[in-house]
Structure formats: structure tokens, C-alpha cells
Amino acid sequence: MISIKGLIKTYGANTVLKGIDFEVLENQVVSLIGPSGSGKSTLLRCLNGLEEATEGHIYVDGSDITDPKLNINHFRENVGMVFQSFNLFPHLKVIDNITLAPVTLNKMSKTEAEELGLRLLDQVGLREKAEMYPNSLSGGQKQRVAIARALAMKPRIMLFDEPTSALDPEMVGEVLQVMKNLAIEHGMTMIVVTHEMGFAREVCDKVVFMADGKIVEEGNPKDIFDNPQNERTKEFLSKVL
């Protein structure tokens, strides 16, 4: 479903991604792990066109998103993104945050969008918050609303950029549970940049370890966590597990 070939991203003299090659199959859940500054978030942002690749190609469902002729906004409608910092509109109620994009882009009527929005709020356990404003919610609740908002566009792929890193520790579990349900019950194709090793081990089909702008090692969670082959991977895991 996703194929990345020779991806390089530079900012001036600084090369952040140094020739990335990797693939994601349909319905696969992949976690990107590694030290801060290793290029994980930049890779994710290249995947939905928020950052432009300097060199290389990114194929999603057969479309090369590095092709300047591609309609990037149309492409993004099929790729949901959840950020660290929620990015909800504070002046809109929860339900309006969720329905805004599908209605504005004429994907569905306001009534259809609201029905879907309420179903999605059920899914993330927040239906009773539909008429509230984001500033009345906890961090974990805001992030669950942000997930529902991304799902309202019915994306084929979900990208999560450290979705729990801005949360208090006791709120991390509620967000990870929603993501687990998406993976297990809905068979969603997901790429997750995370520091939550338990999630990477239990939920993901593949773990990709990045350091210094490169993929150092990748494989199934059991192999990566129990029997890492690369010294850099061993060193990182010894500090975080």
C-alpha cells in the first residue's frame, strides 16, 4: 500500500532523512521507534505531503506523491493524521470539529456528517462530549476527538505522530486503547511514531527502528525487542525497556 524508495530530505545543509526504503502492506500496523531527532516525524510528514521530499519516491496505492502533477489535497483526503498537540479548533464544539472537513469538502451532508461524528464519538468513548468545547476536555479526551476527526474523512491510512507524548501518564492508556481497537477491530493501515514500547510490541505487525536519519533495523516486534541484531538497536532498547 505504501512504498518508499530512496527518500532523502534536507533542510539547507542538514540532511534529516538519508535514503529511506520501506514498505507497508494494506491493514498493516507499523511503529517507527528510535531516539529523538532520528527523522521519524519528518518521514511521517513526507508521507502525507506536509514536507516535500528532496529526493526519492513515495508511492501510496500506486500514486507517486512526489509527482508535482499530483493533486496533493485530494490525496490527503485518504490519509488521516493525528498530531502530538491535538490541533482542535477551540471555538468549535467537539461535533463541529469532527464534521468540518467532510462537510466543507462536500464529502457528505451536514446531517450525514453529524450521524457519522456521533458514531465515531461512540467509538472513542466520548459521545456525551459532542456539544462541549475542546478547552473543557482533558488531554486524553482531546486526542481521542482528534482521532475521531481524522476518521471522519474515512481515510484508508492513519498516521500518528507521537499521539501520546503530550499527555499526562494516566491518560496515555485511553488513547492507546482507541488505537488498539482501530488496529484490531477495523483492520486499519496505520503508521505510528511512538515512544510507547508496549504498544509497539503488542499491537504492531512491524517495528522500524530509526537513528540518524536512516532505518537501522526492521522486523516483527518479537524479533526487534527480544533479539535485535544491530548494536545501535540494542543500545536504544537497553535504555527504554
PDB file of N, CA, C and O in Angstrom, residues 4-48:
ATOM      1  N   ILE A   4       8.269   3.292  -0.147  1.00  0.00           N
ATOM      2  CA  ILE A   4       9.179   4.437  -0.117  1.00  0.00           C
ATOM      3  C   ILE A   4      10.517   3.992  -0.683  1.00  0.00           C
ATOM      4  O   ILE A   4      11.068   2.975  -0.248  1.00  0.00           O
ATOM      5  N   LYS A   5      11.012   4.732  -1.642  1.00  0.00           N
ATOM      6  CA  LYS A   5      12.267   4.347  -2.309  1.00  0.00           C
ATOM      7  C   LYS A   5      13.250   5.526  -2.319  1.00  0.00           C
ATOM      8  O   LYS A   5      12.965   6.568  -2.898  1.00  0.00           O
ATOM      9  N   GLY A   6      14.380   5.328  -1.652  1.00  0.00           N
ATOM     10  CA  GLY A   6      15.474   6.303  -1.703  1.00  0.00           C
ATOM     11  C   GLY A   6      15.106   7.690  -1.223  1.00  0.00           C
ATOM     12  O   GLY A   6      15.566   8.690  -1.774  1.00  0.00           O
ATOM     13  N   LEU A   7      14.283   7.772  -0.167  1.00  0.00           N
ATOM     14  CA  LEU A   7      13.780   9.064   0.296  1.00  0.00           C
ATOM     15  C   LEU A   7      14.871   9.847   1.037  1.00  0.00           C
ATOM     16  O   LEU A   7      15.441   9.371   2.014  1.00  0.00           O
ATOM     17  N   ILE A   8      15.138  11.049   0.527  1.00  0.00           N
ATOM     18  CA  ILE A   8      16.089  11.962   1.164  1.00  0.00           C
ATOM     19  C   ILE A   8      15.355  13.271   1.441  1.00  0.00           C
ATOM     20  O   ILE A   8      14.593  13.759   0.606  1.00  0.00           O
ATOM     21  N   LYS A   9      15.580  13.805   2.642  1.00  0.00           N
ATOM     22  CA  LYS A   9      15.007  15.114   2.983  1.00  0.00           C
ATOM     23  C   LYS A   9      16.091  15.969   3.614  1.00  0.00           C
ATOM     24  O   LYS A   9      16.700  15.579   4.610  1.00  0.00           O
ATOM     25  N   THR A  10      16.330  17.115   3.003  1.00  0.00           N
ATOM     26  CA  THR A  10      17.320  18.036   3.554  1.00  0.00           C
ATOM     27  C   THR A  10      16.673  19.374   3.874  1.00  0.00           C
ATOM     28  O   THR A  10      15.721  19.797   3.214  1.00  0.00           O
ATOM     29  N   TYR A  11      17.195  20.009   4.916  1.00  0.00           N
ATOM     30  CA  TYR A  11      16.859  21.396   5.240  1.00  0.00           C
ATOM     31  C   TYR A  11      18.173  22.163   5.186  1.00  0.00           C
ATOM     32  O   TYR A  11      18.999  22.039   6.102  1.00  0.00           O
ATOM     33  N   GLY A  12      18.412  22.885   4.111  1.00  0.00           N
ATOM     34  CA  GLY A  12      19.695  23.562   3.959  1.00  0.00           C
ATOM     35  C   GLY A  12      20.819  22.536   3.941  1.00  0.00           C
ATOM     36  O   GLY A  12      20.797  21.592   3.148  1.00  0.00           O
ATOM     37  N   ALA A  13      21.779  22.704   4.846  1.00  0.00           N
ATOM     38  CA  ALA A  13      22.924  21.780   4.886  1.00  0.00           C
ATOM     39  C   ALA A  13      22.634  20.544   5.733  1.00  0.00           C
ATOM     40  O   ALA A  13      23.453  19.619   5.813  1.00  0.00           O
ATOM     41  N   ASN A  14      21.451  20.516   6.366  1.00  0.00           N
ATOM     42  CA  ASN A  14      21.137  19.430   7.299  1.00  0.00           C
ATOM     43  C   ASN A  14      20.311  18.344   6.599  1.00  0.00           C
ATOM     44  O   ASN A  14      19.195  18.601   6.148  1.00  0.00           O
ATOM     45  N   THR A  15      20.864  17.132   6.484  1.00  0.00           N
ATOM     46  CA  THR A  15      20.126  16.017   5.882  1.00  0.00           C
ATOM     47  C   THR A  15      19.444  15.220   6.992  1.00  0.00           C
ATOM     48  O   THR A  15      20.110  14.602   7.819  1.00  0.00           O
ATOM     49  N   VAL A  16      18.116  15.265   6.986  1.00  0.00           N
ATOM     50  CA  VAL A  16      17.341  14.637   8.072  1.00  0.00           C
ATOM     51  C   VAL A  16      16.998  13.186   7.734  1.00  0.00           C
ATOM     52  O   VAL A  16      16.993  12.317   8.608  1.00  0.00           O
ATOM     53  N   LEU A  17      16.686  12.914   6.460  1.00  0.00           N
ATOM     54  CA  LEU A  17      16.420  11.540   6.012  1.00  0.00           C
ATOM     55  C   LEU A  17      17.461  11.182   4.955  1.00  0.00           C
ATOM     56  O   LEU A  17      17.627  11.901   3.976  1.00  0.00           O
ATOM     57  N   LYS A  18      18.137  10.061   5.174  1.00  0.00           N
ATOM     58  CA  LYS A  18      19.330   9.748   4.371  1.00  0.00           C
ATOM     59  C   LYS A  18      19.132   8.473   3.552  1.00  0.00           C
ATOM     60  O   LYS A  18      19.829   7.484   3.733  1.00  0.00           O
ATOM     61  N   GLY A  19      18.127   8.481   2.691  1.00  0.00           N
ATOM     62  CA  GLY A  19      17.925   7.326   1.817  1.00  0.00           C
ATOM     63  C   GLY A  19      17.081   6.249   2.475  1.00  0.00           C
ATOM     64  O   GLY A  19      17.560   5.174   2.811  1.00  0.00           O
ATOM     65  N   ILE A  20      15.793   6.563   2.675  1.00  0.00           N
ATOM     66  CA  ILE A  20      14.873   5.644   3.357  1.00  0.00           C
ATOM     67  C   ILE A  20      14.186   4.744   2.333  1.00  0.00           C
ATOM     68  O   ILE A  20      13.646   5.226   1.340  1.00  0.00           O
ATOM     69  N   ASP A  21      14.200   3.441   2.590  1.00  0.00           N
ATOM     70  CA  ASP A  21      13.435   2.472   1.794  1.00  0.00           C
ATOM     71  C   ASP A  21      12.595   1.644   2.756  1.00  0.00           C
ATOM     72  O   ASP A  21      13.155   1.005   3.649  1.00  0.00           O
ATOM     73  N   PHE A  22      11.270   1.681   2.586  1.00  0.00           N
ATOM     74  CA  PHE A  22      10.488   0.695   3.326  1.00  0.00           C
ATOM     75  C   PHE A  22       9.080   0.590   2.770  1.00  0.00           C
ATOM     76  O   PHE A  22       8.651   1.425   1.978  1.00  0.00           O
ATOM     77  N   GLU A  23       8.406  -0.473   3.165  1.00  0.00           N
ATOM     78  CA  GLU A  23       7.085  -0.770   2.618  1.00  0.00           C
ATOM     79  C   GLU A  23       6.099  -1.068   3.735  1.00  0.00           C
ATOM     80  O   GLU A  23       6.477  -1.599   4.776  1.00  0.00           O
ATOM     81  N   VAL A  24       4.853  -0.719   3.478  1.00  0.00           N
ATOM     82  CA  VAL A  24       3.767  -1.023   4.402  1.00  0.00           C
ATOM     83  C   VAL A  24       2.672  -1.706   3.597  1.00  0.00           C
ATOM     84  O   VAL A  24       2.256  -1.198   2.549  1.00  0.00           O
ATOM     85  N   LEU A  25       2.214  -2.839   4.081  1.00  0.00           N
ATOM     86  CA  LEU A  25       1.147  -3.581   3.405  1.00  0.00           C
ATOM     87  C   LEU A  25      -0.214  -3.064   3.870  1.00  0.00           C
ATOM     88  O   LEU A  25      -0.326  -2.438   4.925  1.00  0.00           O
ATOM     89  N   GLU A  26      -1.237  -3.358   3.089  1.00  0.00           N
ATOM     90  CA  GLU A  26      -2.593  -2.973   3.486  1.00  0.00           C
ATOM     91  C   GLU A  26      -2.944  -3.651   4.811  1.00  0.00           C
ATOM     92  O   GLU A  26      -2.607  -4.810   5.046  1.00  0.00           O
ATOM     93  N   ASN A  27      -3.611  -2.904   5.690  1.00  0.00           N
ATOM     94  CA  ASN A  27      -4.043  -3.365   7.018  1.00  0.00           C
ATOM     95  C   ASN A  27      -2.891  -3.653   7.974  1.00  0.00           C
ATOM     96  O   ASN A  27      -3.102  -4.218   9.045  1.00  0.00           O
ATOM     97  N   GLN A  28      -1.675  -3.262   7.597  1.00  0.00           N
ATOM     98  CA  GLN A  28      -0.540  -3.474   8.490  1.00  0.00           C
ATOM     99  C   GLN A  28      -0.436  -2.302   9.474  1.00  0.00           C
ATOM    100  O   GLN A  28      -0.724  -1.162   9.124  1.00  0.00           O
ATOM    101  N   VAL A  29      -0.032  -2.612  10.701  1.00  0.00           N
ATOM    102  CA  VAL A  29       0.219  -1.581  11.706  1.00  0.00           C
ATOM    103  C   VAL A  29       1.722  -1.557  11.950  1.00  0.00           C
ATOM    104  O   VAL A  29       2.307  -2.555  12.370  1.00  0.00           O
ATOM    105  N   VAL A  30       2.329  -0.411  11.644  1.00  0.00           N
ATOM    106  CA  VAL A  30       3.788  -0.284  11.706  1.00  0.00           C
ATOM    107  C   VAL A  30       4.142   0.803  12.708  1.00  0.00           C
ATOM    108  O   VAL A  30       3.564   1.895  12.680  1.00  0.00           O
ATOM    109  N   SER A  31       5.074   0.515  13.609  1.00  0.00           N
ATOM    110  CA  SER A  31       5.548   1.573  14.507  1.00  0.00           C
ATOM    111  C   SER A  31       6.954   1.987  14.114  1.00  0.00           C
ATOM    112  O   SER A  31       7.783   1.156  13.738  1.00  0.00           O
ATOM    113  N   LEU A  32       7.192   3.295  14.170  1.00  0.00           N
ATOM    114  CA  LEU A  32       8.524   3.858  13.970  1.00  0.00           C
ATOM    115  C   LEU A  32       9.054   4.237  15.342  1.00  0.00           C
ATOM    116  O   LEU A  32       8.449   5.057  16.041  1.00  0.00           O
ATOM    117  N   ILE A  33      10.158   3.615  15.745  1.00  0.00           N
ATOM    118  CA  ILE A  33      10.747   3.922  17.042  1.00  0.00           C
ATOM    119  C   ILE A  33      12.188   4.403  16.836  1.00  0.00           C
ATOM    120  O   ILE A  33      12.767   4.201  15.761  1.00  0.00           O
ATOM    121  N   GLY A  34      12.740   5.017  17.865  1.00  0.00           N
ATOM    122  CA  GLY A  34      14.119   5.489  17.776  1.00  0.00           C
ATOM    123  C   GLY A  34      14.290   6.761  18.570  1.00  0.00           C
ATOM    124  O   GLY A  34      13.315   7.355  19.044  1.00  0.00           O
ATOM    125  N   PRO A  35      15.543   7.192  18.740  1.00  0.00           N
ATOM    126  CA  PRO A  35      15.800   8.389  19.539  1.00  0.00           C
ATOM    127  C   PRO A  35      15.211   9.641  18.894  1.00  0.00           C
ATOM    128  O   PRO A  35      14.958   9.682  17.692  1.00  0.00           O
ATOM    129  N   SER A  36      14.997  10.667  19.717  1.00  0.00           N
ATOM    130  CA  SER A  36      14.534  11.959  19.188  1.00  0.00           C
ATOM    131  C   SER A  36      15.555  12.474  18.181  1.00  0.00           C
ATOM    132  O   SER A  36      16.753  12.295  18.358  1.00  0.00           O
ATOM    133  N   GLY A  37      15.037  13.095  17.103  1.00  0.00           N
ATOM    134  CA  GLY A  37      15.940  13.639  16.089  1.00  0.00           C
ATOM    135  C   GLY A  37      16.399  12.629  15.060  1.00  0.00           C
ATOM    136  O   GLY A  37      17.257  12.919  14.239  1.00  0.00           O
ATOM    137  N   SER A  38      15.794  11.431  15.071  1.00  0.00           N
ATOM    138  CA  SER A  38      16.237  10.402  14.112  1.00  0.00           C
ATOM    139  C   SER A  38      15.523  10.489  12.768  1.00  0.00           C
ATOM    140  O   SER A  38      15.859   9.767  11.835  1.00  0.00           O
ATOM    141  N   GLY A  39      14.500  11.383  12.667  1.00  0.00           N
ATOM    142  CA  GLY A  39      13.816  11.575  11.385  1.00  0.00           C
ATOM    143  C   GLY A  39      12.444  10.936  11.295  1.00  0.00           C
ATOM    144  O   GLY A  39      11.805  10.982  10.242  1.00  0.00           O
ATOM    145  N   LYS A  40      11.961  10.365  12.397  1.00  0.00           N
ATOM    146  CA  LYS A  40      10.684   9.641  12.365  1.00  0.00           C
ATOM    147  C   LYS A  40       9.514  10.550  11.980  1.00  0.00           C
ATOM    148  O   LYS A  40       8.733  10.224  11.096  1.00  0.00           O
ATOM    149  N   SER A  41       9.410  11.693  12.653  1.00  0.00           N
ATOM    150  CA  SER A  41       8.288  12.595  12.372  1.00  0.00           C
ATOM    151  C   SER A  41       8.409  13.207  10.979  1.00  0.00           C
ATOM    152  O   SER A  41       7.398  13.401  10.289  1.00  0.00           O
ATOM    153  N   THR A  42       9.627  13.497  10.558  1.00  0.00           N
ATOM    154  CA  THR A  42       9.824  14.042   9.202  1.00  0.00           C
ATOM    155  C   THR A  42       9.376  13.026   8.161  1.00  0.00           C
ATOM    156  O   THR A  42       8.718  13.377   7.170  1.00  0.00           O
ATOM    157  N   LEU A  43       9.690  11.742   8.392  1.00  0.00           N
ATOM    158  CA  LEU A  43       9.260  10.689   7.474  1.00  0.00           C
ATOM    159  C   LEU A  43       7.734  10.657   7.384  1.00  0.00           C
ATOM    160  O   LEU A  43       7.159  10.589   6.288  1.00  0.00           O
ATOM    161  N   LEU A  44       7.077  10.749   8.528  1.00  0.00           N
ATOM    162  CA  LEU A  44       5.613  10.730   8.553  1.00  0.00           C
ATOM    163  C   LEU A  44       5.049  11.933   7.797  1.00  0.00           C
ATOM    164  O   LEU A  44       4.092  11.812   7.031  1.00  0.00           O
ATOM    165  N   ARG A  45       5.659  13.100   7.990  1.00  0.00           N
ATOM    166  CA  ARG A  45       5.167  14.316   7.330  1.00  0.00           C
ATOM    167  C   ARG A  45       5.405  14.279   5.819  1.00  0.00           C
ATOM    168  O   ARG A  45       4.625  14.843   5.050  1.00  0.00           O
ATOM    169  N   CYS A  46       6.462  13.591   5.403  1.00  0.00           N
ATOM    170  CA  CYS A  46       6.672  13.394   3.956  1.00  0.00           C
ATOM    171  C   CYS A  46       5.583  12.483   3.379  1.00  0.00           C
ATOM    172  O   CYS A  46       5.178  12.639   2.225  1.00  0.00           O
ATOM    173  N   LEU A  47       5.108  11.543   4.192  1.00  0.00           N
ATOM    174  CA  LEU A  47       4.120  10.574   3.719  1.00  0.00           C
ATOM    175  C   LEU A  47       2.771  11.200   3.398  1.00  0.00           C
ATOM    176  O   LEU A  47       1.995  10.633   2.634  1.00  0.00           O
ATOM    177  N   ASN A  48       2.447  12.331   4.021  1.00  0.00           N
ATOM    178  CA  ASN A  48       1.164  12.937   3.639  1.00  0.00           C
ATOM    179  C   ASN A  48       1.364  14.305   2.986  1.00  0.00           C
ATOM    180  O   ASN A  48       0.447  15.106   2.898  1.00  0.00           O
TER     181      ASN A  48
END
